[in-house]
CSV table of C-alpha atoms in Angstrom, one decimal:
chain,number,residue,atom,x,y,z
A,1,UNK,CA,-32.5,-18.6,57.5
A,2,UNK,CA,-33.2,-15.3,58.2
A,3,UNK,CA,-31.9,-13.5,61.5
A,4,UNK,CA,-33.3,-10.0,61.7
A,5,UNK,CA,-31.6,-7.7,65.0
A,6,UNK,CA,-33.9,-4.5,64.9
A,7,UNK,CA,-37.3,-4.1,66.3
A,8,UNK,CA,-39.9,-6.2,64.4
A,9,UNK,CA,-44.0,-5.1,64.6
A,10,UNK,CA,-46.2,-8.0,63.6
A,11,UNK,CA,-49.8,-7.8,62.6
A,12,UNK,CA,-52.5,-9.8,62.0
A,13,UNK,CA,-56.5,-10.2,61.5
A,14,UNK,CA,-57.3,-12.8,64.2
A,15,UNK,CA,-60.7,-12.7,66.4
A,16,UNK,CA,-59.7,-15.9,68.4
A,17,UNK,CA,-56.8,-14.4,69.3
A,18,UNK,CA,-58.1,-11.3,69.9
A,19,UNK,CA,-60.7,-12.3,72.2
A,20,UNK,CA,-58.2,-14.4,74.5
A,21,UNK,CA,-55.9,-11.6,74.9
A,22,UNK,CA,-58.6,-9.0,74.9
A,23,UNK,CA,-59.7,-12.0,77.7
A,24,UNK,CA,-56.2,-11.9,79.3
A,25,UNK,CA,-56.1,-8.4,80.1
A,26,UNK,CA,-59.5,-7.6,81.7
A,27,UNK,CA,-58.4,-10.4,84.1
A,28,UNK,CA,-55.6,-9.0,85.6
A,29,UNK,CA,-54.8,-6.4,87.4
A,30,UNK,CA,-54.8,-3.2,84.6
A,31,UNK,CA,-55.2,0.2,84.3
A,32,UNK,CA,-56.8,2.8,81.8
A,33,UNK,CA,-55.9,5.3,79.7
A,34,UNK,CA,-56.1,7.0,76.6
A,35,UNK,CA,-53.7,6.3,73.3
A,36,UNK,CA,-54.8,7.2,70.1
A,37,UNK,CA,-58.3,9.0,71.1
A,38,UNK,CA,-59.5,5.8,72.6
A,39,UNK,CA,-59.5,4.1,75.6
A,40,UNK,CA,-57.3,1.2,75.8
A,41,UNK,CA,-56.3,-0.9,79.2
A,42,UNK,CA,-52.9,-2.1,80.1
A,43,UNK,CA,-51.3,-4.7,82.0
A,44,UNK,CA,-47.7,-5.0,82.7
A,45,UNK,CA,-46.5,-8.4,83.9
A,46,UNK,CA,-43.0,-7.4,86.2
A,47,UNK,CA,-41.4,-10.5,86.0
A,48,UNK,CA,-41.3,-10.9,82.0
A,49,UNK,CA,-41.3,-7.4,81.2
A,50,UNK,CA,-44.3,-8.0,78.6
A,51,UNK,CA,-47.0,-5.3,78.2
A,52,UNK,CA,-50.0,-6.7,77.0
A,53,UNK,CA,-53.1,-4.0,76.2
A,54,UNK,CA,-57.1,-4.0,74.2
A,55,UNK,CA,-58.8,-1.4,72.7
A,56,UNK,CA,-62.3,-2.5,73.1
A,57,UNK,CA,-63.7,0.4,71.8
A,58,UNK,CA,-61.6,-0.5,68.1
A,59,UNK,CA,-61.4,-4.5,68.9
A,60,UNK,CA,-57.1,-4.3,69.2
A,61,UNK,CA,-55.0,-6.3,71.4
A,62,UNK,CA,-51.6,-5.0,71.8
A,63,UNK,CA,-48.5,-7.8,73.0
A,64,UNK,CA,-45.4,-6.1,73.1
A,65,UNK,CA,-41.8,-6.7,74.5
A,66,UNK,CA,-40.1,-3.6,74.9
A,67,UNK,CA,-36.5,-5.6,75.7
A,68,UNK,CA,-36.6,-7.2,73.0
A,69,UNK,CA,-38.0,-4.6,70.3
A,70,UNK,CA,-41.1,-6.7,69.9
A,71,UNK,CA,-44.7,-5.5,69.3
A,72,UNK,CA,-47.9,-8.0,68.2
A,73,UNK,CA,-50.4,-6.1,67.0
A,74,UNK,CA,-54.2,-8.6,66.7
A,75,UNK,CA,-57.6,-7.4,65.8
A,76,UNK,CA,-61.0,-7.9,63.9
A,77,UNK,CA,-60.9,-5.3,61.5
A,78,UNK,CA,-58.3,-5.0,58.7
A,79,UNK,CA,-58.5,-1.7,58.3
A,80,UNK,CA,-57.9,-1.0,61.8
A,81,UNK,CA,-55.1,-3.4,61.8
A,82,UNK,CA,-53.2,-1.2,59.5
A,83,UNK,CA,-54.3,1.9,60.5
A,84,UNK,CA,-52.5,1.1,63.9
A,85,UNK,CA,-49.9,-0.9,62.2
A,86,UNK,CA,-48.6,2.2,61.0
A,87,UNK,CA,-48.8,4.0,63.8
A,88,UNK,CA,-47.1,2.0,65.6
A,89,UNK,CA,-44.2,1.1,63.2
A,90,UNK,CA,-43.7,5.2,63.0
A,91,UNK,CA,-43.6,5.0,66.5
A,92,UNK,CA,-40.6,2.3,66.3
A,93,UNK,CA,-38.9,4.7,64.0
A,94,UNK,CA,-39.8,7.7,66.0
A,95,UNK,CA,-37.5,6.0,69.0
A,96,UNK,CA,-34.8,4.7,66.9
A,97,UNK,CA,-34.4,8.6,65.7
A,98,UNK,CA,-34.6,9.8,69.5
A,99,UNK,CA,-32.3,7.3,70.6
A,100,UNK,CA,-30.1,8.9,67.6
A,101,UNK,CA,-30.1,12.4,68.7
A,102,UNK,CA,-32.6,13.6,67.3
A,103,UNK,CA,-35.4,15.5,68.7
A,104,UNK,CA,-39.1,16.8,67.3
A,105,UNK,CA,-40.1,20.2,66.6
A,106,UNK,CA,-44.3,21.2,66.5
A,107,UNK,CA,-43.7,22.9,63.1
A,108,UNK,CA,-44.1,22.9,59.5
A,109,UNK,CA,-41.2,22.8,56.7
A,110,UNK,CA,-41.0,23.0,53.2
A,111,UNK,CA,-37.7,23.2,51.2
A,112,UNK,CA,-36.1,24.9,48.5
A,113,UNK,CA,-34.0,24.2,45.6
A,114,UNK,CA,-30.9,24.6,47.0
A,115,UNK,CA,-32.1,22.6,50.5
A,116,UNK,CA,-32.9,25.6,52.8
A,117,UNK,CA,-35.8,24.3,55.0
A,118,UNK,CA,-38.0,27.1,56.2
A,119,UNK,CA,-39.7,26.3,59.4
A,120,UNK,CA,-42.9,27.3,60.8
A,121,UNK,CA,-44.1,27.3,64.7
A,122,UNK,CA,-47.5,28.2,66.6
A,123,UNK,CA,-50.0,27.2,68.1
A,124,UNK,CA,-53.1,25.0,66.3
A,125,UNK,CA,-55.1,27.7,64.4
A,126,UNK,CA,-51.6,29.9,63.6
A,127,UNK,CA,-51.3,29.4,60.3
A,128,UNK,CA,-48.4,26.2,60.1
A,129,UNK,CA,-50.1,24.8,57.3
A,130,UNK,CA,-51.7,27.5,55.6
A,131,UNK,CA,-47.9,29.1,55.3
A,132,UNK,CA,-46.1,25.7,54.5
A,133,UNK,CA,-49.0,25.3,51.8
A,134,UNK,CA,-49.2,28.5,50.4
A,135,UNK,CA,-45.1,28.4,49.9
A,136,UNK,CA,-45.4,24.9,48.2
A,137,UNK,CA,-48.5,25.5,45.9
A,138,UNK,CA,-47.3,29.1,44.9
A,139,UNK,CA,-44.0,29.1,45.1
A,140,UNK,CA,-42.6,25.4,43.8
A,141,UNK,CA,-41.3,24.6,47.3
A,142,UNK,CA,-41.3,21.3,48.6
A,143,UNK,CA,-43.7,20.1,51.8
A,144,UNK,CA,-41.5,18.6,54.2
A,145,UNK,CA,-44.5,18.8,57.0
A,146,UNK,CA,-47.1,20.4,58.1
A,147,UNK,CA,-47.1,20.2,61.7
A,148,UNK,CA,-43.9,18.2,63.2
A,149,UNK,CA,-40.6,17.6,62.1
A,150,UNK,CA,-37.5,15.6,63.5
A,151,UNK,CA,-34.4,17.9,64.0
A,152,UNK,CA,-31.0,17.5,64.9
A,153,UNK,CA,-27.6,19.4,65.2
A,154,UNK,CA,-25.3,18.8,62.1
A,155,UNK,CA,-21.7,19.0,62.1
A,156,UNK,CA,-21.5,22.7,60.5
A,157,UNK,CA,-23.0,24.3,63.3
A,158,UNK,CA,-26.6,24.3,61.6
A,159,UNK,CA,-29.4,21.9,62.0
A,160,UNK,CA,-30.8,18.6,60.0
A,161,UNK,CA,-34.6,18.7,59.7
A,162,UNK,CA,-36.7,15.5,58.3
A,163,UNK,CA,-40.3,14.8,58.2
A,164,UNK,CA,-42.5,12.9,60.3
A,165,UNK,CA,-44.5,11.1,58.4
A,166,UNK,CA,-48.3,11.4,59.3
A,167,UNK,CA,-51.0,12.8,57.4
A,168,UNK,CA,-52.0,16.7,57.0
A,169,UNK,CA,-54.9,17.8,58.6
A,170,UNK,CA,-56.4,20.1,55.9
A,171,UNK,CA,-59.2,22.9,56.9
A,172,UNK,CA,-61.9,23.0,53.9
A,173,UNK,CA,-61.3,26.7,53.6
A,174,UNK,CA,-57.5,26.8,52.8
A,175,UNK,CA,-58.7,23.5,50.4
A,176,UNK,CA,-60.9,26.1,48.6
A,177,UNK,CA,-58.2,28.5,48.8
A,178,UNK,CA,-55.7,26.8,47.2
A,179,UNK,CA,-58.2,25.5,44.2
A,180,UNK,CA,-58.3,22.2,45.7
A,181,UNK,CA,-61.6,21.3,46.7
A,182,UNK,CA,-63.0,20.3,43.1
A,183,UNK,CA,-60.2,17.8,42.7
A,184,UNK,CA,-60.6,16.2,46.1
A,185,UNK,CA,-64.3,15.6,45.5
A,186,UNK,CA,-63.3,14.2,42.0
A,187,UNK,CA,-61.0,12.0,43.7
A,188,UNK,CA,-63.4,10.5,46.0
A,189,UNK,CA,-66.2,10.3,43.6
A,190,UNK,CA,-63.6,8.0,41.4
A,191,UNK,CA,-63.8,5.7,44.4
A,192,UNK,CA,-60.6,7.1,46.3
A,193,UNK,CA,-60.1,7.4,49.8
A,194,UNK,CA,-58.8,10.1,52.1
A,195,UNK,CA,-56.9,8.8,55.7
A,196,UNK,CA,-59.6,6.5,57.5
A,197,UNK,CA,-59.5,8.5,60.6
A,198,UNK,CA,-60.9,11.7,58.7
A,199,UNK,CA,-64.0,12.3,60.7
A,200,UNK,CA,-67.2,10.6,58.5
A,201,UNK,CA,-68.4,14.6,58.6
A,202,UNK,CA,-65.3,16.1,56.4
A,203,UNK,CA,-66.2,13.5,54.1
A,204,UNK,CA,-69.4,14.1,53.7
A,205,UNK,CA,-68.9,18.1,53.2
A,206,UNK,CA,-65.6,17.2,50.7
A,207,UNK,CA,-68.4,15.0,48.5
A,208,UNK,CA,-70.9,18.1,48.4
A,209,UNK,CA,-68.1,20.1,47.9
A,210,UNK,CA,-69.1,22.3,51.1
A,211,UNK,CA,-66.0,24.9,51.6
A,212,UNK,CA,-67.5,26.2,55.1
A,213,UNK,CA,-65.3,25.4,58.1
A,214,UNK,CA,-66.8,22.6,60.5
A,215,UNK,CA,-66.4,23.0,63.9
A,216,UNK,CA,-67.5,20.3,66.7
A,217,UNK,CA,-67.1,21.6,70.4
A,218,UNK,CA,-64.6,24.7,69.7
A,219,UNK,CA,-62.5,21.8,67.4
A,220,UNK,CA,-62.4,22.4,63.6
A,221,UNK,CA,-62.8,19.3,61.9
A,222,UNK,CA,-60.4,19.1,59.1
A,223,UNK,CA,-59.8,16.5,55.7
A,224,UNK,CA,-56.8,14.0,56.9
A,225,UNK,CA,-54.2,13.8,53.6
A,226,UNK,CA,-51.8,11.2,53.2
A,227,UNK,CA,-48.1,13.0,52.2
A,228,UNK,CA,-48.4,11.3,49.2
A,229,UNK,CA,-51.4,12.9,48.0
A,230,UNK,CA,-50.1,16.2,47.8
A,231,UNK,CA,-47.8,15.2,44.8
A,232,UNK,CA,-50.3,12.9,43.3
A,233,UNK,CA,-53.7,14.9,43.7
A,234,UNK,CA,-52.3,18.4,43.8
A,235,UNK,CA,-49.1,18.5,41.9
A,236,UNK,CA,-46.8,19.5,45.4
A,237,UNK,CA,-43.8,18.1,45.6
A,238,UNK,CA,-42.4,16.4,48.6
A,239,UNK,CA,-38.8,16.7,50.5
A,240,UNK,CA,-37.1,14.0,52.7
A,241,UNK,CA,-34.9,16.1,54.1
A,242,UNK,CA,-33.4,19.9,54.2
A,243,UNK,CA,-31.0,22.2,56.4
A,244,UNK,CA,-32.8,24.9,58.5
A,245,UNK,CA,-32.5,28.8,57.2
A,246,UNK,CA,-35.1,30.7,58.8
A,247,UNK,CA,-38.2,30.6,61.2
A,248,UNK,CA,-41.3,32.3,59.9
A,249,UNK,CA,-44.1,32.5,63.1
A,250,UNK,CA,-47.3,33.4,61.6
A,251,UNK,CA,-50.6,34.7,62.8
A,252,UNK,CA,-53.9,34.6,60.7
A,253,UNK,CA,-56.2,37.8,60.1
A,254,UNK,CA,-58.9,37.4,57.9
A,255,UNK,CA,-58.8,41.3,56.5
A,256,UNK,CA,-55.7,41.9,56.7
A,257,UNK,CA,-52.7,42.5,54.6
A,258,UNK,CA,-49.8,40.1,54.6
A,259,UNK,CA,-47.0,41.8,56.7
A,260,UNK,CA,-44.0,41.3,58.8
A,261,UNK,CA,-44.5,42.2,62.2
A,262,UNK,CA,-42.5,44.2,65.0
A,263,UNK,CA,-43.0,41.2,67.4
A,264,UNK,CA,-40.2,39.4,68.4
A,265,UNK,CA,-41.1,36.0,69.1
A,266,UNK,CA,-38.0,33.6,69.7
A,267,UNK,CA,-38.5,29.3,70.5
A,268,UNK,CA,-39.6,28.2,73.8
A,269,UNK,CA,-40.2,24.6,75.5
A,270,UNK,CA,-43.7,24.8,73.5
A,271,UNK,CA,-42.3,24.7,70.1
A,272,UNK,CA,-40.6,21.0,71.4
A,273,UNK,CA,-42.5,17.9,71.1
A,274,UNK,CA,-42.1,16.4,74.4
A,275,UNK,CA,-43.4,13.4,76.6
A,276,UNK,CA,-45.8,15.5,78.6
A,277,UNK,CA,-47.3,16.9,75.0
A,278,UNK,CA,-47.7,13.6,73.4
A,279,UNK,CA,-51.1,13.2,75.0
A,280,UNK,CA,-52.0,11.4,72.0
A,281,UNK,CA,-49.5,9.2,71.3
A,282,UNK,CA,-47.7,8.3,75.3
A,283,UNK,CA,-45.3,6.3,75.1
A,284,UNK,CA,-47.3,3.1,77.0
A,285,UNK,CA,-45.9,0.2,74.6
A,286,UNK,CA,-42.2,1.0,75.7
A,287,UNK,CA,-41.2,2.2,71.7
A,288,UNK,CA,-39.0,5.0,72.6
A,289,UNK,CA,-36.9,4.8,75.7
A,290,UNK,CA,-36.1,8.5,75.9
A,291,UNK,CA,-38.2,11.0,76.1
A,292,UNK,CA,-41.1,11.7,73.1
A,293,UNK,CA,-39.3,14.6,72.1
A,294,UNK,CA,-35.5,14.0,72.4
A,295,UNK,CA,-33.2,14.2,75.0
A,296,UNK,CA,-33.2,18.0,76.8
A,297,UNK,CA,-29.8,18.3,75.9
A,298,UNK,CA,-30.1,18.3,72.5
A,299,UNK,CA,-33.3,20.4,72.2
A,300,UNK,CA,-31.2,23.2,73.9
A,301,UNK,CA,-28.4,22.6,71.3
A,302,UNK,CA,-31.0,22.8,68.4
A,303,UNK,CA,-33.3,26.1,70.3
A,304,UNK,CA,-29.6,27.7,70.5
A,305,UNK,CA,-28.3,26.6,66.8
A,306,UNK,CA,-32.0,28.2,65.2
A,307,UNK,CA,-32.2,31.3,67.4
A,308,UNK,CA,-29.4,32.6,65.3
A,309,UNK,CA,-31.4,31.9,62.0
A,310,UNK,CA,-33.6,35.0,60.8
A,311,UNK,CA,-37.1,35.2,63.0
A,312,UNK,CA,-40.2,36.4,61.1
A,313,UNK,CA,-43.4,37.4,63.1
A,314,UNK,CA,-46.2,37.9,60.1
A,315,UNK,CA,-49.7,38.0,59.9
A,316,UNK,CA,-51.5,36.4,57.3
A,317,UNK,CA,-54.9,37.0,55.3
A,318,UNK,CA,-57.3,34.1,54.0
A,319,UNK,CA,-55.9,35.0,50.7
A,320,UNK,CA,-53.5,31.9,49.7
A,321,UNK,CA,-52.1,33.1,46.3
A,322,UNK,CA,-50.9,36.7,48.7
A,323,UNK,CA,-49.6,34.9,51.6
A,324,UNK,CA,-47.8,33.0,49.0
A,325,UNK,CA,-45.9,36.0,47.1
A,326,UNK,CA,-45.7,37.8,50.8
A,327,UNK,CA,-43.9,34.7,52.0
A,328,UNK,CA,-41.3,33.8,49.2
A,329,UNK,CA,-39.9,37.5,48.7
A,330,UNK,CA,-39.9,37.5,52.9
A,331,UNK,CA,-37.7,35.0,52.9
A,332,UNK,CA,-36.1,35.0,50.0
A,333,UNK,CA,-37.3,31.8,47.8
């Protein structure tokens, strides 16, 4: 006998049981919203405590039991079954670490020998990845993350910093950039796969080997890596874990030179994941009981702890193998 005293997710391929839950939901009272890009609809019953939710749109049906740490996952396509299985189970985690004192940071890391994370912040379209890329592939670094990363104050006065795990959106310039593209569209002519949510367009361009940015409604549509593809496919090693030594806040210029900057640009509430950002991921299973992005008290503890670290405002060219040698001597790697 087995007794297990964390949160358990459970998943399975059922279309029975997805149609009576699907069936379960739509006749009660429920609302709408949006998790994941899709719409999904939610019903809470008060008495039990149980949230019970479908995503037509995907066939899911959703049972979960916040109390006791309990989430049901049923739908009608295996690949969508996992595909949210691991979502959610991150999610799991993602509270367990929150609940822990940590919080999350919109930024990319990568690591150095001796453990010194260098972290990156901006906006999408600031150059996150393109700096924590160029660092790795140049430079030997290792990719922590490319666009979020759990923090949290140490007992030295500095500050922890481990990745979230989720795969890198890639634009198919910077995969031409760094010498990449051939070997992605090797990879998927050997029958490989890149992350199923990749838009059906990126794979189509990555096959014809298409370096071109594509755009859909102002939104450049990007190749979806797993982390473990960097080291595999492209020879990048990956870090669990590092101490933060300096903040590097980048903008991109296509004809310019790679520079540091006059600017002084320090963290704010925008450079902190938080409930009210997570538009993509809210919190509607229960998962996290604090907020998305850590409790406000240690964010301030973490902004005050990194506001001593050097600050770096550069702007960065199109040209990787530059931004690359820029970077390192910057900030000393």
């Amino acid at each position: 006998m087995s007794v297990c005293t964390g949160s358990v997710v459970s998943a399975s391929v059922d279309r029975d049981e997805y149609d009576a839950l699907a069936l379960g939901v739509t006749q009660e009272p429920h609302t709408s919203t949006q998790y994941a890009r899709a719409q999904l609809l939610l019903s809470h019953e008060v008495s039990s405590g149980v949230i019970r939710a479908v995503c037509p749109g995907q066939r899911l049906a959703y049972r979960s039991e916040p109390g006791a740490g309990q989430l049901q996952i049923i739908g009608c396509d295996s690949e969508a079954v996992a595909t949210a299985t691991a979502r959610l189970a991150r999610e799991v985690v993602r509270g367990i670490l929150l609940r822990d004192g940590w919080a999350v940071l919109h930024a990319s890391a990568v690591v150095d020998q001796d453990g010194r994370a260098i972290l990156t912040f901006g906006q999408k379209g600031a150059g996150k990845t393109t700096t924590a890329l160029a660092l790795a592939a140049r430079h030997d670094l290792r990719l922590l993350a490319n666009d979020r990363v759990f923090v949290r104050p140490d007992q030295n006065s500095g500050v922890d910093v481990i990745p979230w795990p989720a795969a890198a959106a890639v634009g198919l310039g910077l995969l031409d950039s760094l010498g990449w593209l051939g070997i992605v569209q090797q990879r998927l002519d050997s029958g490989e796969q890149l992350h199923p949510t990749q838009d059906q367009r990126v794979t189509a361009a990555l096959r014809a080997g298409v370096s071109e940015p594509l755009w859909d409604r102002g939104k450049e549509l990007k190749a979806q890596v797993f982390p473990d593809q960097f080291e595999r496919w492209f020879g990048v090693p990956l870090s669990t874990g590092g101490s933060a030594a300096a903040l590097v806040f980048p903008r991109i210029e296509a004809d310019a030179l790679p520079a540091e900057e006059n600017t002084v640009r320090t963290l704010g509430d925008g450079d902190f994941m938080s409930g009210e950002t997570e538009d993509r991921y809210p919190d509607v299973f229960g998962l996290l009981g604090v907020d998305g992005g850590g409790a406000h008290s240690v964010r301030q503890e973490i902004a005050w702890r990194l506001g001593a670290l050097p600050h770096h405002s550069v702007v960065l060219t199109h040209d990787v193998a530059a931004n690359g040698d820029f970077l390192a001597k910057l900030v000393g790697v």
